[in-house]
PDB file of C-alpha atoms in Angstrom:
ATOM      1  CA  UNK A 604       0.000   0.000   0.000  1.00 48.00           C
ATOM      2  CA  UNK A 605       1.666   3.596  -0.521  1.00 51.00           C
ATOM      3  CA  UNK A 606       2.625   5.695   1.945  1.00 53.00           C
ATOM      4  CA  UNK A 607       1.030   8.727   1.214  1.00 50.00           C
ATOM      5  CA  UNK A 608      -0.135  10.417   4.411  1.00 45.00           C
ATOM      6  CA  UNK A 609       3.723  11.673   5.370  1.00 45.00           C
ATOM      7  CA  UNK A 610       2.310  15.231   4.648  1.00 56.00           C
ATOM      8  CA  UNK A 611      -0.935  14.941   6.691  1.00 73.00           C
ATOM      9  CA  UNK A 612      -2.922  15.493   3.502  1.00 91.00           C
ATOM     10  CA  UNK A 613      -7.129  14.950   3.968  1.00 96.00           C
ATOM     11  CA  UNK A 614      -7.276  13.384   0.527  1.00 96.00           C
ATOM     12  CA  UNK A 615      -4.683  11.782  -2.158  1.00 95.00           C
ATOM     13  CA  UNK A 616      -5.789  11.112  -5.524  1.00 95.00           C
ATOM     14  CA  UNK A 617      -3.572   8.539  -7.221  1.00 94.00           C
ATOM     15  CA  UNK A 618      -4.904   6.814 -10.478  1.00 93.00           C
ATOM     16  CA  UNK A 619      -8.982   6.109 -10.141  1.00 95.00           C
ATOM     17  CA  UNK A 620      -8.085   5.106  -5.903  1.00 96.00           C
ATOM     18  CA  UNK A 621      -9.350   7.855  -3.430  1.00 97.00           C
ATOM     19  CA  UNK A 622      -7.178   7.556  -0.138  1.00 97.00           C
ATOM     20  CA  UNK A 623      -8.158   9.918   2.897  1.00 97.00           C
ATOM     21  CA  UNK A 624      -6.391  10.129   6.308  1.00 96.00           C
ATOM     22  CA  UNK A 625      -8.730  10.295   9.186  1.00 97.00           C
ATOM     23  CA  UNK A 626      -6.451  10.677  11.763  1.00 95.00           C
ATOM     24  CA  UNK A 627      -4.924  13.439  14.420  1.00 94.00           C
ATOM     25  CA  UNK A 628      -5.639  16.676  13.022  1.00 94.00           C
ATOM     26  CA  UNK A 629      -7.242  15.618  10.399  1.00 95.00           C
ATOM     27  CA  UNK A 630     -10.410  13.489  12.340  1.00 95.00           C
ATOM     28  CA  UNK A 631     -13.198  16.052  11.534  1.00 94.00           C
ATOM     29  CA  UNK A 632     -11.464  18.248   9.333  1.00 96.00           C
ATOM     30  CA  UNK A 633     -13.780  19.395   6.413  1.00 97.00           C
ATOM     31  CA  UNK A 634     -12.119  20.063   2.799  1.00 97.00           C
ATOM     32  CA  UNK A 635     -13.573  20.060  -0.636  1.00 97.00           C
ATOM     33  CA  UNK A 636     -11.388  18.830  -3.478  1.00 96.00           C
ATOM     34  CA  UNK A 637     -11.721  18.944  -7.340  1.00 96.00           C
ATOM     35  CA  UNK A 638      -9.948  16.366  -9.630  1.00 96.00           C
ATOM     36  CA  UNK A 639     -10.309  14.408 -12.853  1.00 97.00           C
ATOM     37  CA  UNK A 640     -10.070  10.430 -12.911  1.00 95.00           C
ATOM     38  CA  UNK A 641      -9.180   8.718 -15.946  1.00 95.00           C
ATOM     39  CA  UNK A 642     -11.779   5.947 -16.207  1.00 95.00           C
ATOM     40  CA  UNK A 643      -9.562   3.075 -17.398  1.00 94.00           C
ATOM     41  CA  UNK A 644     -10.751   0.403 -14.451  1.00 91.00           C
ATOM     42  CA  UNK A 645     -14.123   1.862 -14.459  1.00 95.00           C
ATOM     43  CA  UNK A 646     -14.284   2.179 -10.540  1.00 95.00           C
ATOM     44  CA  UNK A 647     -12.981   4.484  -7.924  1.00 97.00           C
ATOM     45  CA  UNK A 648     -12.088   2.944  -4.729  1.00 97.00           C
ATOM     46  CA  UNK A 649     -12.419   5.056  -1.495  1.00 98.00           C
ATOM     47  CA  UNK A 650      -9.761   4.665   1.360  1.00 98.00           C
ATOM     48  CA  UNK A 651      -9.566   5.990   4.642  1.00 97.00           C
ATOM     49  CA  UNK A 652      -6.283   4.958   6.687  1.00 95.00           C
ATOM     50  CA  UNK A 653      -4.867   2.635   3.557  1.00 92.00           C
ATOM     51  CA  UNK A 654      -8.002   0.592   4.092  1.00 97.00           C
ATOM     52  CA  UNK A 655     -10.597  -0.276   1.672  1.00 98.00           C
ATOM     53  CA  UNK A 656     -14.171   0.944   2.351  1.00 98.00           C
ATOM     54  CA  UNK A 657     -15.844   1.151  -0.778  1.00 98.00           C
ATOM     55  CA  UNK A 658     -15.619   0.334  -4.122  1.00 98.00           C
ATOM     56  CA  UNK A 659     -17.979   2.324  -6.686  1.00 98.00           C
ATOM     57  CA  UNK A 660     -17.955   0.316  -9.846  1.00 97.00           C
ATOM     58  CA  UNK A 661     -18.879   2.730 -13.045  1.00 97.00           C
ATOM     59  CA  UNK A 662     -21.284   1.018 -15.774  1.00 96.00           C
ATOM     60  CA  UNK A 663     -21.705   2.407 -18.847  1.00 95.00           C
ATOM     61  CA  UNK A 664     -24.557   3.203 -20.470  1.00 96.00           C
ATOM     62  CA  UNK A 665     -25.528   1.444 -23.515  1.00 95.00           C
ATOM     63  CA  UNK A 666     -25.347   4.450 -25.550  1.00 93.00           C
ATOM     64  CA  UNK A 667     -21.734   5.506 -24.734  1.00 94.00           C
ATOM     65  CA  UNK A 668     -19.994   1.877 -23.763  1.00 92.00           C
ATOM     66  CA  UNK A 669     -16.420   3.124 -24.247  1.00 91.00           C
ATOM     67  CA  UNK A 670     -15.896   4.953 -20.889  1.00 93.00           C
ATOM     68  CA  UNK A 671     -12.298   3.203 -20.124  1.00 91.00           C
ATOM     69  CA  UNK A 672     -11.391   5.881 -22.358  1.00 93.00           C
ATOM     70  CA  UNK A 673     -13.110   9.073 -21.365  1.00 96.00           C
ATOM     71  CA  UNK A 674     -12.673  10.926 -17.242  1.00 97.00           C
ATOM     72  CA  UNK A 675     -14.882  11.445 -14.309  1.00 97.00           C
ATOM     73  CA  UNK A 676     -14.677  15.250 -13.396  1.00 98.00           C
ATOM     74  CA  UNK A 677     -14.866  14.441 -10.053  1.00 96.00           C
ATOM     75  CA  UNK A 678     -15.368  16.291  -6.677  1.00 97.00           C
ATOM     76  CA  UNK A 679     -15.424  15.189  -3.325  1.00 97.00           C
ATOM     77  CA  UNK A 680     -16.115  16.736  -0.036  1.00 97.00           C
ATOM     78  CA  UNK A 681     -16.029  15.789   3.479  1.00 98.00           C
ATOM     79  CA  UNK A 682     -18.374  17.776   5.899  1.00 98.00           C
ATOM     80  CA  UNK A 683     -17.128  18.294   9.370  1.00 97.00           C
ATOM     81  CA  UNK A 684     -19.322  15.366  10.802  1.00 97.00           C
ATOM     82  CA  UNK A 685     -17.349  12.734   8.518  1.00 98.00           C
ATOM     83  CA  UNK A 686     -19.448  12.506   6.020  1.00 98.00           C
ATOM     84  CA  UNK A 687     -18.340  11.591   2.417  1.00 98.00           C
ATOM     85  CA  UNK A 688     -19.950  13.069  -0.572  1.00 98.00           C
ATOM     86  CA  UNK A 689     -18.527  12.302  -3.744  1.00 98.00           C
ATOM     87  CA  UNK A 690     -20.032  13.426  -7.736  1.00 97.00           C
ATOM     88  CA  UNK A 691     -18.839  13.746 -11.133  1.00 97.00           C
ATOM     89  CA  UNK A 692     -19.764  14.454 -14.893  1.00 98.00           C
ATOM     90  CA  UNK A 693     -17.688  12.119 -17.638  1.00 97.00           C
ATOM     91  CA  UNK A 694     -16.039  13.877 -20.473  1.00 97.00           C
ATOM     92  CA  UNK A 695     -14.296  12.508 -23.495  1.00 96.00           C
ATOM     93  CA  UNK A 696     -11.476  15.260 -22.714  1.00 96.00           C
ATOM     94  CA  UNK A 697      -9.147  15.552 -19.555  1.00 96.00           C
ATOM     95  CA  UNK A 698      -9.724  19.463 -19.770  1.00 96.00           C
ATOM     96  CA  UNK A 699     -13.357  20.167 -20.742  1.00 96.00           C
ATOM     97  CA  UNK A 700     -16.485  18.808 -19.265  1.00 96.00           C
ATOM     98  CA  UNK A 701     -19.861  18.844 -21.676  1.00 94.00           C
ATOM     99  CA  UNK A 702     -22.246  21.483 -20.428  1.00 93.00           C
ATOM    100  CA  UNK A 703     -25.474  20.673 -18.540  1.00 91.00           C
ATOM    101  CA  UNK A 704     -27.857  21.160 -21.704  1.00 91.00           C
ATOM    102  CA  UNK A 705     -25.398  19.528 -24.046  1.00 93.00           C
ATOM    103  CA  UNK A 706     -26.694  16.007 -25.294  1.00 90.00           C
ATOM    104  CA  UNK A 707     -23.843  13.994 -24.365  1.00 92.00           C
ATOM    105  CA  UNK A 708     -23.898  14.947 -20.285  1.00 96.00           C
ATOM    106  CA  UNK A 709     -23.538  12.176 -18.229  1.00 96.00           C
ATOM    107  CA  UNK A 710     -23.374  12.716 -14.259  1.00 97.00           C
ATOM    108  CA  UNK A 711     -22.491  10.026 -11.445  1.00 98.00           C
ATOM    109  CA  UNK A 712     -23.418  10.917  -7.969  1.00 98.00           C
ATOM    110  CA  UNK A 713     -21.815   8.391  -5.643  1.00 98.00           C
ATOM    111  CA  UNK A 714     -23.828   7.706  -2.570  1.00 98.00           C
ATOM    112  CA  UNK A 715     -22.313   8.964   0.425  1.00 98.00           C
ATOM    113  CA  UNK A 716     -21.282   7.831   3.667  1.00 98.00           C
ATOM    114  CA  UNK A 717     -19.565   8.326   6.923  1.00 98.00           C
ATOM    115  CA  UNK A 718     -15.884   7.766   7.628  1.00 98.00           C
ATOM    116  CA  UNK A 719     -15.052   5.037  10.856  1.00 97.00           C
ATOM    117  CA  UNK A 720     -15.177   7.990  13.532  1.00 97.00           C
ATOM    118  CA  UNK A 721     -19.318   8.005  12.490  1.00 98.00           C
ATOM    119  CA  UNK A 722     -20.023   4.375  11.010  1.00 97.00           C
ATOM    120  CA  UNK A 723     -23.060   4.498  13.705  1.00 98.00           C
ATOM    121  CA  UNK A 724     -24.561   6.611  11.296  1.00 98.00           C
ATOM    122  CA  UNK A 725     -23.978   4.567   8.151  1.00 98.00           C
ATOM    123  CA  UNK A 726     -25.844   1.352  10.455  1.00 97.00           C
ATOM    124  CA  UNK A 727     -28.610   3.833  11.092  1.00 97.00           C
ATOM    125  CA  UNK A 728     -29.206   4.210   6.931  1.00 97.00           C
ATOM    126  CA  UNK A 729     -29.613   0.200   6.503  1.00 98.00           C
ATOM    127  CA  UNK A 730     -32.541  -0.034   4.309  1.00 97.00           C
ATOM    128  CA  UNK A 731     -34.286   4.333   4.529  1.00 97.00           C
ATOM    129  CA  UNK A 732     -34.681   5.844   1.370  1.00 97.00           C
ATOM    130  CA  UNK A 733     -32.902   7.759  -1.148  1.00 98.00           C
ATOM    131  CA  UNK A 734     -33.485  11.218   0.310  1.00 97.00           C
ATOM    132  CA  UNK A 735     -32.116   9.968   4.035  1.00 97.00           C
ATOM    133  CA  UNK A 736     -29.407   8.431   1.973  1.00 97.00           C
ATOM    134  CA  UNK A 737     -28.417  12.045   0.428  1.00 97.00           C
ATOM    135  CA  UNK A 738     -28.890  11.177  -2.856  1.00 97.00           C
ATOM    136  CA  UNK A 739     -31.664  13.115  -3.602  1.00 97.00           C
ATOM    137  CA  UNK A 740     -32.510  16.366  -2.166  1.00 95.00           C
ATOM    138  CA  UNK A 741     -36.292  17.641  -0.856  1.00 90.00           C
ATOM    139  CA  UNK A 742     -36.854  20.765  -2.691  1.00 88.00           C
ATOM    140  CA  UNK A 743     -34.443  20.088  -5.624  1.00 92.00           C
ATOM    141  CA  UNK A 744     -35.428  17.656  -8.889  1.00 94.00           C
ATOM    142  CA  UNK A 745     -32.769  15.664  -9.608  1.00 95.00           C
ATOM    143  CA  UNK A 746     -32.514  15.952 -13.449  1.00 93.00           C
ATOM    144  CA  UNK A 747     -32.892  12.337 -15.288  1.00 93.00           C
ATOM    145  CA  UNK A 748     -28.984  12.842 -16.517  1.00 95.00           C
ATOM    146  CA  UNK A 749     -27.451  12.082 -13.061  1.00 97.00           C
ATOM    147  CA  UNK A 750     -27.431   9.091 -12.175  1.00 97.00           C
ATOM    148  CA  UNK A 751     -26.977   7.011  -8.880  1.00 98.00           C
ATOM    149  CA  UNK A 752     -24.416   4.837  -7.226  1.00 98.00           C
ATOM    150  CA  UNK A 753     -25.404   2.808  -4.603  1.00 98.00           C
ATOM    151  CA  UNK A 754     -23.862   0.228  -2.118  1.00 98.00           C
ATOM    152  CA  UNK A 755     -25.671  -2.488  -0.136  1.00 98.00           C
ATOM    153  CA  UNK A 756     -25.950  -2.274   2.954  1.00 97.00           C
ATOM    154  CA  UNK A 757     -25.118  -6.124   3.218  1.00 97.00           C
ATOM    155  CA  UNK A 758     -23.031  -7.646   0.587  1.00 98.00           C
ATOM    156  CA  UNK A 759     -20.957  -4.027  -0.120  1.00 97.00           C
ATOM    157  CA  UNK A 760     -21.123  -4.119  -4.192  1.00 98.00           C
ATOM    158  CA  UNK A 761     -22.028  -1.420  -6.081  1.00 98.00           C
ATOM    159  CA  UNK A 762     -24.863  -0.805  -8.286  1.00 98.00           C
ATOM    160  CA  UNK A 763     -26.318   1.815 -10.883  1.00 98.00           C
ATOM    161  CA  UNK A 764     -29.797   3.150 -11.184  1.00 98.00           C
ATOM    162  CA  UNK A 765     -31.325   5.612 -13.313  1.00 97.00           C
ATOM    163  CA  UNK A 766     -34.560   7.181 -11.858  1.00 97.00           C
ATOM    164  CA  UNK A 767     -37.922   9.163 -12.734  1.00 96.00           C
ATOM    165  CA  UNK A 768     -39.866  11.971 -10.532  1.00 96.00           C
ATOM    166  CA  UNK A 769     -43.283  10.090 -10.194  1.00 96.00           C
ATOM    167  CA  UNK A 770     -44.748  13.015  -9.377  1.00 92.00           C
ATOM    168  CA  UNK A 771     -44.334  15.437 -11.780  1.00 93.00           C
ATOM    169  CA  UNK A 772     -45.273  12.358 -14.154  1.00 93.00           C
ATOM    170  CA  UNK A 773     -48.592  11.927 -11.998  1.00 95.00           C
ATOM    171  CA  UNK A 774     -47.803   8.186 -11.797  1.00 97.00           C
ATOM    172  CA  UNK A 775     -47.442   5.743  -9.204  1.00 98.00           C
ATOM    173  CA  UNK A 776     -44.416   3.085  -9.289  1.00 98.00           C
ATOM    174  CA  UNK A 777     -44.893  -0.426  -8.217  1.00 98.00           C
ATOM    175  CA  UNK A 778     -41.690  -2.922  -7.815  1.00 98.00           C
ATOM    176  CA  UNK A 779     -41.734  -6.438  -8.486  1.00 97.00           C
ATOM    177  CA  UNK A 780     -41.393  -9.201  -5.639  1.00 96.00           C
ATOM    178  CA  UNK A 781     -37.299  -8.554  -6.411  1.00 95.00           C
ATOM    179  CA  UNK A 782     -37.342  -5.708  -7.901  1.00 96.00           C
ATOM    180  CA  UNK A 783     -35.904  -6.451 -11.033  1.00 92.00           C
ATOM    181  CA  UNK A 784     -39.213  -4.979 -13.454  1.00 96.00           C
ATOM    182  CA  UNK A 785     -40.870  -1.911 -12.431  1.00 97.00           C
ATOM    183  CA  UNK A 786     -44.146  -1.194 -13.329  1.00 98.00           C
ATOM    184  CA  UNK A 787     -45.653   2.694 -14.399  1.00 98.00           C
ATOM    185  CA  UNK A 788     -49.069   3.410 -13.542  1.00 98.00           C
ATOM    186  CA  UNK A 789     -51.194   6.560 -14.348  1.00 97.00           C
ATOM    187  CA  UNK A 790     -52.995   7.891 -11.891  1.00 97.00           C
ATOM    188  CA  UNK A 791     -56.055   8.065 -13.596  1.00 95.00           C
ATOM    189  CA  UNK A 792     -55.533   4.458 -14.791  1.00 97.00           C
ATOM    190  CA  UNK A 793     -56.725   2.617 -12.000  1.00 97.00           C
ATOM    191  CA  UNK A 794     -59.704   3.773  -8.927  1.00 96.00           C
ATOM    192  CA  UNK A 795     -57.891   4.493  -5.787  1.00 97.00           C
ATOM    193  CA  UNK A 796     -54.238   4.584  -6.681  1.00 97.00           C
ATOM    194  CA  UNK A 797     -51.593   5.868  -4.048  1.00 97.00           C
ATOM    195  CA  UNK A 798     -50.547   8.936  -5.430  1.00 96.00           C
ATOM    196  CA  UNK A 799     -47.036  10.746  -4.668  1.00 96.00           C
ATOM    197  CA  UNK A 800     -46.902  12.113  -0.854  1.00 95.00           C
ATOM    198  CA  UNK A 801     -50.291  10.381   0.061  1.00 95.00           C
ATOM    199  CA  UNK A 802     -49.476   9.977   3.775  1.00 91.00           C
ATOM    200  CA  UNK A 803     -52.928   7.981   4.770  1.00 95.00           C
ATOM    201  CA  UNK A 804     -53.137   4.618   2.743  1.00 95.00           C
ATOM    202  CA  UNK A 805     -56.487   2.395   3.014  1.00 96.00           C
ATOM    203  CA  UNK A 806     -54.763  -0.870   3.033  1.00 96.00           C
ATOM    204  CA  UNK A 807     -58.051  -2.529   1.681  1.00 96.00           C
ATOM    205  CA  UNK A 808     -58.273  -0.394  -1.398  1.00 97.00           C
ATOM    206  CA  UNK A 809     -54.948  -1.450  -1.765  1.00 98.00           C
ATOM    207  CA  UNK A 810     -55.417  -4.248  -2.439  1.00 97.00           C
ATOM    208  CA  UNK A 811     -57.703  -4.117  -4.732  1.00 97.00           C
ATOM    209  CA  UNK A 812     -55.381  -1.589  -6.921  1.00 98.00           C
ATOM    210  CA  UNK A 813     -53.267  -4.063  -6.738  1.00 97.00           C
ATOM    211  CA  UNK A 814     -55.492  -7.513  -7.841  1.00 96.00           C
ATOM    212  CA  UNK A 815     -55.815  -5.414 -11.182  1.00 96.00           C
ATOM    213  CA  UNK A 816     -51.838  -5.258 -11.648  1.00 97.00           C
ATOM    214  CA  UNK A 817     -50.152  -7.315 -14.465  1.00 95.00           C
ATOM    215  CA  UNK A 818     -48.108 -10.508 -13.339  1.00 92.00           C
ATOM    216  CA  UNK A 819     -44.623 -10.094 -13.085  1.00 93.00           C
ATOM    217  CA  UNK A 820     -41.866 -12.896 -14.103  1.00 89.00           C
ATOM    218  CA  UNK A 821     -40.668 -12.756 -10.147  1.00 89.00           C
ATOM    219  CA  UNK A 822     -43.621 -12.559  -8.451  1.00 91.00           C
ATOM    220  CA  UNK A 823     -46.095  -9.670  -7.390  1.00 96.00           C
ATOM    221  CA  UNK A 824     -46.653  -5.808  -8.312  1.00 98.00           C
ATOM    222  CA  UNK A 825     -47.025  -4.617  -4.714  1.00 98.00           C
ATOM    223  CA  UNK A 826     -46.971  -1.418  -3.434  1.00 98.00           C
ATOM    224  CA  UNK A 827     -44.786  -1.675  -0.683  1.00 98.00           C
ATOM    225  CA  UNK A 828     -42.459  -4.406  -2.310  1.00 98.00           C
ATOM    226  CA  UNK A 829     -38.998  -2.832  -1.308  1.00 98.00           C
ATOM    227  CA  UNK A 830     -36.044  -1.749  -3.633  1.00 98.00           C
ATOM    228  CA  UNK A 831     -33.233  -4.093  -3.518  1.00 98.00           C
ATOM    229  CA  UNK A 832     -29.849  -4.997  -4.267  1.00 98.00           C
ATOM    230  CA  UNK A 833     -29.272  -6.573  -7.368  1.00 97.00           C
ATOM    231  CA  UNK A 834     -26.635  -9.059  -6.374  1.00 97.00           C
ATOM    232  CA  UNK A 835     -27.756 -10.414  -3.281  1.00 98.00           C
ATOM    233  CA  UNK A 836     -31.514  -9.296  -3.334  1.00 97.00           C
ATOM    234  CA  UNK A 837     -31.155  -7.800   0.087  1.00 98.00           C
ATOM    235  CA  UNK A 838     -33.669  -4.788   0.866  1.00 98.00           C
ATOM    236  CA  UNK A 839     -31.820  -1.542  -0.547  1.00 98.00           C
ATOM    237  CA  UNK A 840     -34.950   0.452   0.215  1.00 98.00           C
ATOM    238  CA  UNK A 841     -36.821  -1.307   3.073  1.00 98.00           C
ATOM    239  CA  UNK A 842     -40.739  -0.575   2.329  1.00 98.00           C
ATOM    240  CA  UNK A 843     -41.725  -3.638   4.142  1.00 97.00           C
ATOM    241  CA  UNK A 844     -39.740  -2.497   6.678  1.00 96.00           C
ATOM    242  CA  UNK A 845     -40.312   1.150   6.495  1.00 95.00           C
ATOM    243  CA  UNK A 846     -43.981   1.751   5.049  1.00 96.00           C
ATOM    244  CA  UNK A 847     -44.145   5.674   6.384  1.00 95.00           C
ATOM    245  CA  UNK A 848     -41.163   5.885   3.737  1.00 96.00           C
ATOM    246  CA  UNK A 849     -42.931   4.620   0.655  1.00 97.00           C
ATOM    247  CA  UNK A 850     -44.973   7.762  -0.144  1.00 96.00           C
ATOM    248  CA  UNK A 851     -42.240  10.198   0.277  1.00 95.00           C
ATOM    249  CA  UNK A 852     -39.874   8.141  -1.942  1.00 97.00           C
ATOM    250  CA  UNK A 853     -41.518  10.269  -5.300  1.00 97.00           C
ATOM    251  CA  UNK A 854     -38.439   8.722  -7.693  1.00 97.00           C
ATOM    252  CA  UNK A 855     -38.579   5.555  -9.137  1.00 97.00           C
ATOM    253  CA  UNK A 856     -35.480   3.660  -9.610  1.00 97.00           C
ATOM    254  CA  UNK A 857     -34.484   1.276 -12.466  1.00 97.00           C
ATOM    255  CA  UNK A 858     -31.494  -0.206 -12.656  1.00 97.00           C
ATOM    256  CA  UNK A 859     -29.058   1.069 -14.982  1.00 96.00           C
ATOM    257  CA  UNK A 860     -29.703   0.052 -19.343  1.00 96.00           C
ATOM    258  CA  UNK A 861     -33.239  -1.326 -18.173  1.00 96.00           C
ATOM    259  CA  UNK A 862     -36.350  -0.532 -19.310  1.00 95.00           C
ATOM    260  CA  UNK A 863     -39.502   0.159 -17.231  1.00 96.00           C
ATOM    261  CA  UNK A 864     -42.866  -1.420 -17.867  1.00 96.00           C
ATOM    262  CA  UNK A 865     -45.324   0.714 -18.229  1.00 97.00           C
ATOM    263  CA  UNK A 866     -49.346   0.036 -17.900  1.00 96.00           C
ATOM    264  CA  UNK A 867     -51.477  -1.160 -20.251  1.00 91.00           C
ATOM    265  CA  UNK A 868     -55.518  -1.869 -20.319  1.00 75.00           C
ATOM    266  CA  UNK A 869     -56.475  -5.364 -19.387  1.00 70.00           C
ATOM    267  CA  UNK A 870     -58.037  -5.551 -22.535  1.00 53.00           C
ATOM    268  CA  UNK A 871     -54.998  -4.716 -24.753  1.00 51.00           C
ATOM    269  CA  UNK A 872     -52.858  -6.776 -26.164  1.00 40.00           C
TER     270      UNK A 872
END
């Protein structure tokens, strides 16, 4: 492993790795740094003290698969209660970034977390939403360009999701028992839907939104079926868990390259 805290620096940059000392005078010490990453491995792992405690792996999208060969404009910050926020926008060019209305931007926004001194805090996230996660922000649309990368809570990977606001849409979002379809509903589609921030929920007419739901190829359409984790299907987003959640959560995810489903009439084909 290098040695590359001999000048007390917060944060060394060296290739796509991310190394930050969390010790002496640094333990608290906010700083915000600005760098560019050269996208070769496709991942940026974060250090604190020479060890390993993430690993954010970067997945293309379909339509621009050659990122080994572009750079992550990349910024990260840590606040003064150790927490670690980390975003970027790819580029094709080591000097220029595309602009926010050009076609070709592409943002990552890493999900953050808290550095050893705090890890309490990262326990107390298992399985809350994206807003508690401080990936989205109340007050402030995320636009459909940035996208998300997340890290179980249980087996550690990474994973990329894209998202929608549901609300500006007027549609409601249901998952699938595992959460690998996602299913788009208008609100005028179906008697009774949930709609976005609809604190009181009849569970009865529920469930009879839900009886008139399409079948899925892992299960149900359900309401309060939870986002999870790709690789090991743990809970990302708890629902089951954490119903009072489920109507504040306003974006829908999909994983990265997939498409949702969207609603049809019983009666089409």
């Amino acid at each position: 492993m290098l040695n590359l805290f001999w000048e007390k620096k917060r944060i060394v940059v060296k290739d796509s790795d991310i190394y930050i000392d969390n010790l002496n005078e640094n333990l608290g010490k906010a700083i915000e740094m600005e760098f560019v990453i050269a996208l070769t491995f496709r991942e940026v792992k974060v250090y604190e003290n020479n060890t390993l405690i993430r690993n954010f792996r970067i997945e293309a999208l379909d339509t621009n698969s050659g990122l080994s060969d572009q750079f992550l404009h990349c910024s990260v910050r840590i606040l003064t209660n150790s927490a670690v926020m980390v975003d970027g926008v790819i580029s094709k060019s080591r000097l220029s970034i595309p602009g926010r209305t050009d076609k070709e931007y592409e943002a990552l926004r890493f999900q953050p977390f808290f550095l050893s001194n705090a890890d309490e805090k990262n326990i107390q996230l298992f399985g809350k939403g994206l807003f508690e996660r401080g990936l989205h922000f109340a007050g402030s649309v995320t636009p459909k360009d940035v996208r998300c990368i997340c890290v179980c809570d249980y087996c550690k990977q990474s994973f990329t999701i894209q998202h929608f606001h549901a609300g500006f849409s007027e549609v409601q979002y249901f998952y699938s028992s595992n959460s690998r379809e996602i299913l788009i509903v208008p609100y005028d589609a179906i008697k009774n839907i949930p709609q976005q921030l609809q604190e009181i929920i009849d569970l009865s007419l529920l469930n009879e939104v839900e009886s008139k739901l399409p079948k899925t190829i892992d299960g149900s359409f359900r309401y309060y079926n939870s986002f999870k984790c790709p690789h090991c299907l743990s809970p990302f987003i708890d629902f089951e868990a954490n119903k009072k959640l489920r109507p504040k959560e306003y974006y829908g995810n999909i994983l990265v390259n997939h498409a949702p489903r969207y609603w049809t009439e019983p009666n089409e084909s």
